[in-house]
Short mmCIF file of N, CA and C in Angstrom, two decimals:
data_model
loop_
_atom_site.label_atom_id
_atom_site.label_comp_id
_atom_site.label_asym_id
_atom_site.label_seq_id
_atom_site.Cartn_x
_atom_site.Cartn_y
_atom_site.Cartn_z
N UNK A 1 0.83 -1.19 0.00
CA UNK A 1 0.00 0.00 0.00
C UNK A 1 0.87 1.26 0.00
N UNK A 2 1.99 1.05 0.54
CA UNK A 2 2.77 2.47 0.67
C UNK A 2 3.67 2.55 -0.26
N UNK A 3 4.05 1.56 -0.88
CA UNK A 3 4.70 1.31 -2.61
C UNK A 3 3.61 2.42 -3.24
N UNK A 4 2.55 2.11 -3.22
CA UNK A 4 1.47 2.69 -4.51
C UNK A 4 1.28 4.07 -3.97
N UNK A 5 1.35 4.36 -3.03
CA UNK A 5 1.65 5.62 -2.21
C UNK A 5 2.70 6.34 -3.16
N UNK A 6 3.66 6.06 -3.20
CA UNK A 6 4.99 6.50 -2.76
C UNK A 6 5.17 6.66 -4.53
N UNK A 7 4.47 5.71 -5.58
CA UNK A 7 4.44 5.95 -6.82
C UNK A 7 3.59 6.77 -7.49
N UNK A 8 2.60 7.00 -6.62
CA UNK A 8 1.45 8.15 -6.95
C UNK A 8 2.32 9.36 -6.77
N UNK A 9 2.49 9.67 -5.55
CA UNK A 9 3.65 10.93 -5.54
C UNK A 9 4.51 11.30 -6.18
N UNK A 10 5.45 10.55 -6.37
CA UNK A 10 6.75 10.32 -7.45
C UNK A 10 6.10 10.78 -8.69
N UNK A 11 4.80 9.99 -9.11
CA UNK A 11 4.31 9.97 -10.70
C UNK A 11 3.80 11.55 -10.79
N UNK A 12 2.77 12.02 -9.76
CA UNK A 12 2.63 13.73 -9.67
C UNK A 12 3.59 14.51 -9.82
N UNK A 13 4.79 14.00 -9.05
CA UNK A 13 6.38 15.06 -9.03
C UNK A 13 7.03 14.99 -10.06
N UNK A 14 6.87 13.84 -11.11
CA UNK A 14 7.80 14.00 -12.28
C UNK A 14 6.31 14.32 -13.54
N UNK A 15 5.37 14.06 -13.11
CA UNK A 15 4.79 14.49 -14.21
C UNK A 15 4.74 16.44 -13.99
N UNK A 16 4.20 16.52 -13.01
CA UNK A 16 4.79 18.62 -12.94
C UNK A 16 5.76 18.85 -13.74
N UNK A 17 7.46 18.09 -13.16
CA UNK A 17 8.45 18.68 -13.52
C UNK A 17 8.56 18.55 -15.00
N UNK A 18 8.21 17.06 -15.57
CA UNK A 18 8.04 17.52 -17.01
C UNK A 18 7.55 18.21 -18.08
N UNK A 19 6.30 18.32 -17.73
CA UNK A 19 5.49 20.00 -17.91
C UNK A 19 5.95 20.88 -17.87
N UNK A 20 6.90 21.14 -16.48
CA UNK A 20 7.62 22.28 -16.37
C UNK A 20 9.17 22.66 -17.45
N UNK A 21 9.30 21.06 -17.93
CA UNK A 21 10.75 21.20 -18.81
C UNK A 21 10.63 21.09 -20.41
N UNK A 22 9.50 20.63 -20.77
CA UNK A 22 9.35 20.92 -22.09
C UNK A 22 8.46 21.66 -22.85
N UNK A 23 8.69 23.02 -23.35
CA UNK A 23 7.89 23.99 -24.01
C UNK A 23 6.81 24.10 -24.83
N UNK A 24 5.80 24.69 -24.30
CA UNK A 24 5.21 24.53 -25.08
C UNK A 24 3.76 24.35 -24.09
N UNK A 25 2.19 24.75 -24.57
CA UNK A 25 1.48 24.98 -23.29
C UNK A 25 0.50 23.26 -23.57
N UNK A 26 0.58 22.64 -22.64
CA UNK A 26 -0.02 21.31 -21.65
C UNK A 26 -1.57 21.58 -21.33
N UNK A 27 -2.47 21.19 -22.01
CA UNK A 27 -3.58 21.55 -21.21
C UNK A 27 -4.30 19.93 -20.69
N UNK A 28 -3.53 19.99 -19.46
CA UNK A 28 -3.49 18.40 -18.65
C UNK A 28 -4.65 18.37 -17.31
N UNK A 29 -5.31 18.12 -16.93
CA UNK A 29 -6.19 17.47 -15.95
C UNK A 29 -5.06 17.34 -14.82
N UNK A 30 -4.88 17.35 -13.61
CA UNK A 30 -4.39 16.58 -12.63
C UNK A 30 -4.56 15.16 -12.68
N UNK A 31 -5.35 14.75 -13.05
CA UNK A 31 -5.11 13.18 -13.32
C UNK A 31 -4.32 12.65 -14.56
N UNK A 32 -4.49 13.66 -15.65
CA UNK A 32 -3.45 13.67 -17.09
C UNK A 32 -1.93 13.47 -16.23
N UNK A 33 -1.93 14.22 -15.54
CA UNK A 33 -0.62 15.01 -15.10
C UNK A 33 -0.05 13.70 -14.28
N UNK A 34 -1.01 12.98 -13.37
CA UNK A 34 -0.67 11.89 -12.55
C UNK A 34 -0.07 10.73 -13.74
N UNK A 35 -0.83 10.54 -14.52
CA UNK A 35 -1.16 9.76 -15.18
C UNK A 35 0.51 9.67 -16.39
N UNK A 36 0.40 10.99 -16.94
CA UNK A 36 2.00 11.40 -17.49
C UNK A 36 3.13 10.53 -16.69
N UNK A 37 2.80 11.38 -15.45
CA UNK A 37 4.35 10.93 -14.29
C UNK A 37 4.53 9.25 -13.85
N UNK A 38 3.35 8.20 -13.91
CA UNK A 38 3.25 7.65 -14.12
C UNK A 38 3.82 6.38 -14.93
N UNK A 39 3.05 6.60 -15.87
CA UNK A 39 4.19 6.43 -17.49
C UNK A 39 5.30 6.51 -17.50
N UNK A 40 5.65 7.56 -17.23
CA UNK A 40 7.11 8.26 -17.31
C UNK A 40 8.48 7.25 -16.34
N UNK A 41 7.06 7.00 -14.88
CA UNK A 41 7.83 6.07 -13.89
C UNK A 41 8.12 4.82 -15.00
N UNK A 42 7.59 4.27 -15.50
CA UNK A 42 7.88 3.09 -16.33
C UNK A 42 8.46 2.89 -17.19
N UNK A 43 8.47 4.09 -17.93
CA UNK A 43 9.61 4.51 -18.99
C UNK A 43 10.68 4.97 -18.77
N UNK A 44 11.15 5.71 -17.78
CA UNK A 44 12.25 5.78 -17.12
C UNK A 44 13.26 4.81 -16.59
N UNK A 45 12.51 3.66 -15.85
CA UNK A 45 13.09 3.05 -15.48
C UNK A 45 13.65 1.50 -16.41
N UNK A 46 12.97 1.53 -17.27
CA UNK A 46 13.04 0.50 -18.35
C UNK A 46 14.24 1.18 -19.26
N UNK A 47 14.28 2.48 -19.54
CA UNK A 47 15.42 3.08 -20.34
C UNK A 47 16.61 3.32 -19.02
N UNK A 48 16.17 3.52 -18.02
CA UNK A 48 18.10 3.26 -17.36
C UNK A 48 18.16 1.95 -17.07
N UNK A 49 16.97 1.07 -16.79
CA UNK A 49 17.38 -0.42 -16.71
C UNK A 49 18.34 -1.17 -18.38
N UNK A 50 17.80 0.01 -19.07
CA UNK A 50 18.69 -0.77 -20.46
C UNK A 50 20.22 -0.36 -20.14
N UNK A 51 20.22 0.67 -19.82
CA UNK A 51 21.64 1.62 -20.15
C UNK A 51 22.27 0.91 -19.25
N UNK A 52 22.27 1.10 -17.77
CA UNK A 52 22.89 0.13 -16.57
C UNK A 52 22.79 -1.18 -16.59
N UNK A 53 22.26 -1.78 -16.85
CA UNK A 53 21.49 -2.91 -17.05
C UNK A 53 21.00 -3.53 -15.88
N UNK A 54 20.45 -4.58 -15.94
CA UNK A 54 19.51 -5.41 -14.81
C UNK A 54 18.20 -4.52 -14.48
N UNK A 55 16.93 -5.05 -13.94
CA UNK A 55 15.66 -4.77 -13.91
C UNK A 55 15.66 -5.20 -12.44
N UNK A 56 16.35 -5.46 -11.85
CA UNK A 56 15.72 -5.77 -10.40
C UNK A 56 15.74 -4.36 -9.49
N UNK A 57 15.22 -4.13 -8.41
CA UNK A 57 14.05 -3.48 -7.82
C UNK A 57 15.23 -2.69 -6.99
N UNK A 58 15.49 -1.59 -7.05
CA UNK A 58 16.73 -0.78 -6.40
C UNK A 58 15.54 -0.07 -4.99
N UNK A 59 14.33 -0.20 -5.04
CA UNK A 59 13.95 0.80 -4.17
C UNK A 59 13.59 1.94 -4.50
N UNK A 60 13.32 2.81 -3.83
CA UNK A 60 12.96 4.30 -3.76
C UNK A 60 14.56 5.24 -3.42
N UNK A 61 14.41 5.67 -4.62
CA UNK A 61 16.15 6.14 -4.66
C UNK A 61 15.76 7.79 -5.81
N UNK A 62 16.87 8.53 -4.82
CA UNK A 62 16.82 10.05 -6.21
C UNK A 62 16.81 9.37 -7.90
N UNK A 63 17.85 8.47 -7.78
CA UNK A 63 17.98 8.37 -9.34
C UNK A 63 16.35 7.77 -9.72
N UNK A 64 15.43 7.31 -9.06
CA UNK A 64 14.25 6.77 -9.57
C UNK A 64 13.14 7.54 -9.67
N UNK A 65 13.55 9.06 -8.90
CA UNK A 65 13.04 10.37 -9.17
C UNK A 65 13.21 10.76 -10.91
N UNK A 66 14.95 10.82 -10.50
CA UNK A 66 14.98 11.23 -11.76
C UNK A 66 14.72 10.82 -12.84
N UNK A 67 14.72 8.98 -12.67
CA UNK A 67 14.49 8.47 -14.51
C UNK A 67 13.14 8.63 -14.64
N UNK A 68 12.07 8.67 -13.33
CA UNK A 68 10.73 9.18 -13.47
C UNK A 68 10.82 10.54 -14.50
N UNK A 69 11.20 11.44 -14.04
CA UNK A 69 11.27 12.67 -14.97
C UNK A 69 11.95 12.53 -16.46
N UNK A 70 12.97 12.00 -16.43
CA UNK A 70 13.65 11.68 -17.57
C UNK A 70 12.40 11.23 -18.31
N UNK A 71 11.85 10.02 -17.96
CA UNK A 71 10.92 9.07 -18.75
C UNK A 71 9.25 9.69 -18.79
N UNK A 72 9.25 10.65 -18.03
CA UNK A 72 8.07 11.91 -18.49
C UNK A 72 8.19 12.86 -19.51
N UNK A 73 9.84 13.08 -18.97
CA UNK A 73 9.37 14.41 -20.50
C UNK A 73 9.65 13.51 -22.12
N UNK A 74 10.10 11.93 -22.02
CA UNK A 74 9.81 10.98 -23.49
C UNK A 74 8.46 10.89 -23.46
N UNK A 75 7.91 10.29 -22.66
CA UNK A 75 6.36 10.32 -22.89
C UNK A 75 5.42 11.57 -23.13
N UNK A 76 5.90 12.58 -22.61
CA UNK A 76 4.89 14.12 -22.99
C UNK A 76 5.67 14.12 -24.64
N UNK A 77 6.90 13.97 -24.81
CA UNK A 77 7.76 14.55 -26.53
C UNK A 77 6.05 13.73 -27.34
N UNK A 78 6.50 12.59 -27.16
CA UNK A 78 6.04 11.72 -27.63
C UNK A 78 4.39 11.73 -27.94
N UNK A 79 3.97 12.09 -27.10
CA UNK A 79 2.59 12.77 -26.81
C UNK A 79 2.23 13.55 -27.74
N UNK A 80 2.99 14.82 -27.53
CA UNK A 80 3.20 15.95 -28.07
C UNK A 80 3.00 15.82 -29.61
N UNK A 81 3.80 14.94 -29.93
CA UNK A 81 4.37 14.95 -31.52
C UNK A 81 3.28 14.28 -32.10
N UNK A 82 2.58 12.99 -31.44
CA UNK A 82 1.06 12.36 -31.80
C UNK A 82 0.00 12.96 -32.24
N UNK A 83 -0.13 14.06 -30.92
CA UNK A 83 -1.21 14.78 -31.04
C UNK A 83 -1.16 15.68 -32.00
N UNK A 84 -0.27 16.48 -32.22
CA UNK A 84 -0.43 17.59 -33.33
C UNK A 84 -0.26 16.96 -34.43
N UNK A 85 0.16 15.80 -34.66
CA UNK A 85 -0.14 15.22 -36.24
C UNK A 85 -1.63 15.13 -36.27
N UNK A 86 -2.08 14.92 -35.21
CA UNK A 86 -3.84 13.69 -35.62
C UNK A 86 -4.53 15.09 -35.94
N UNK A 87 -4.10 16.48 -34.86
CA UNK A 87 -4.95 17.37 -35.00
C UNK A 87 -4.22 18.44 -36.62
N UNK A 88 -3.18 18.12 -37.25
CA UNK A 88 -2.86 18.57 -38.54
C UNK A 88 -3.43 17.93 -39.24
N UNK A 89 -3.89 16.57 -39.65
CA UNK A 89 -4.76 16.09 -40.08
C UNK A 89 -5.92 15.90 -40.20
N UNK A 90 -6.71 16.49 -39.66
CA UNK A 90 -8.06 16.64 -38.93
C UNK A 90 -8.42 17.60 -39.58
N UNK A 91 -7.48 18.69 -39.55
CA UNK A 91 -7.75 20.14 -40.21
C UNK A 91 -7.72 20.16 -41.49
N UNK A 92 -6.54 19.45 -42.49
CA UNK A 92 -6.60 19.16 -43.94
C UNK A 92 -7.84 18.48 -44.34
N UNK A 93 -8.22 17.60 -43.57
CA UNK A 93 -9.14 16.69 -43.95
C UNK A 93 -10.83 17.76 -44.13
N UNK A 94 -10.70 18.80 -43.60
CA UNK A 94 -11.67 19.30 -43.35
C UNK A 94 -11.38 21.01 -44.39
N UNK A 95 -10.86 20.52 -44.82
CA UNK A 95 -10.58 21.58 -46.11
C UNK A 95 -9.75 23.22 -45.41
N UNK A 96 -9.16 22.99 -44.14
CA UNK A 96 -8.72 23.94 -43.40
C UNK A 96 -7.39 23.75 -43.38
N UNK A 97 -6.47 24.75 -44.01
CA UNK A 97 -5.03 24.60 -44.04
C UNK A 97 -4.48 24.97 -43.01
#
């Protein structure tokens, strides 16, 4: 219970900070935002589990702050770059350049 605690928080703190690090305006829900940091926890840690290697369970550590954030602001890029294609397309499609 205090694992899921402790990843809810983490996932809020790196989803903010990634918001806060890549430009450009976010119009996110607090649960978007949970939900980002989240992600980000999983993607973070799967991309320094590649680089360092091994996947086993280090704990609650700064660096798991940080690959949280690291692996938020890939998931917002990533986001980012999705969405404004579907919505550039949306607009051609509709005879609006």
């Amino acid at each position: 219970m205090l694992s899921l605690l402790w990843l809810l928080v983490v996932g809020l703190i790196a989803g903010f900070l990634a918001r806060a690090l890549v430009p450009g305006k976010d119009r996110m829900s607090l649960i978007a935002t949970l939900l980002l940091g989240v992600s980000g926890s999983v993607v973070g840690g799967l991309v320094l589990g590649l680089l360092f290697g091994g996947f086993r369970d280090r704990g609650f550590s700064p660096a798991g702050i940080i690959g949280s954030v690291i692996g938020a602001v890939i998931v917002l890029l990533v986001y980012n770059r999705f969405s404004d294609r579907r919505a550039a397309d949306s607009g051609t499609r509709r005879g609006v350049a």
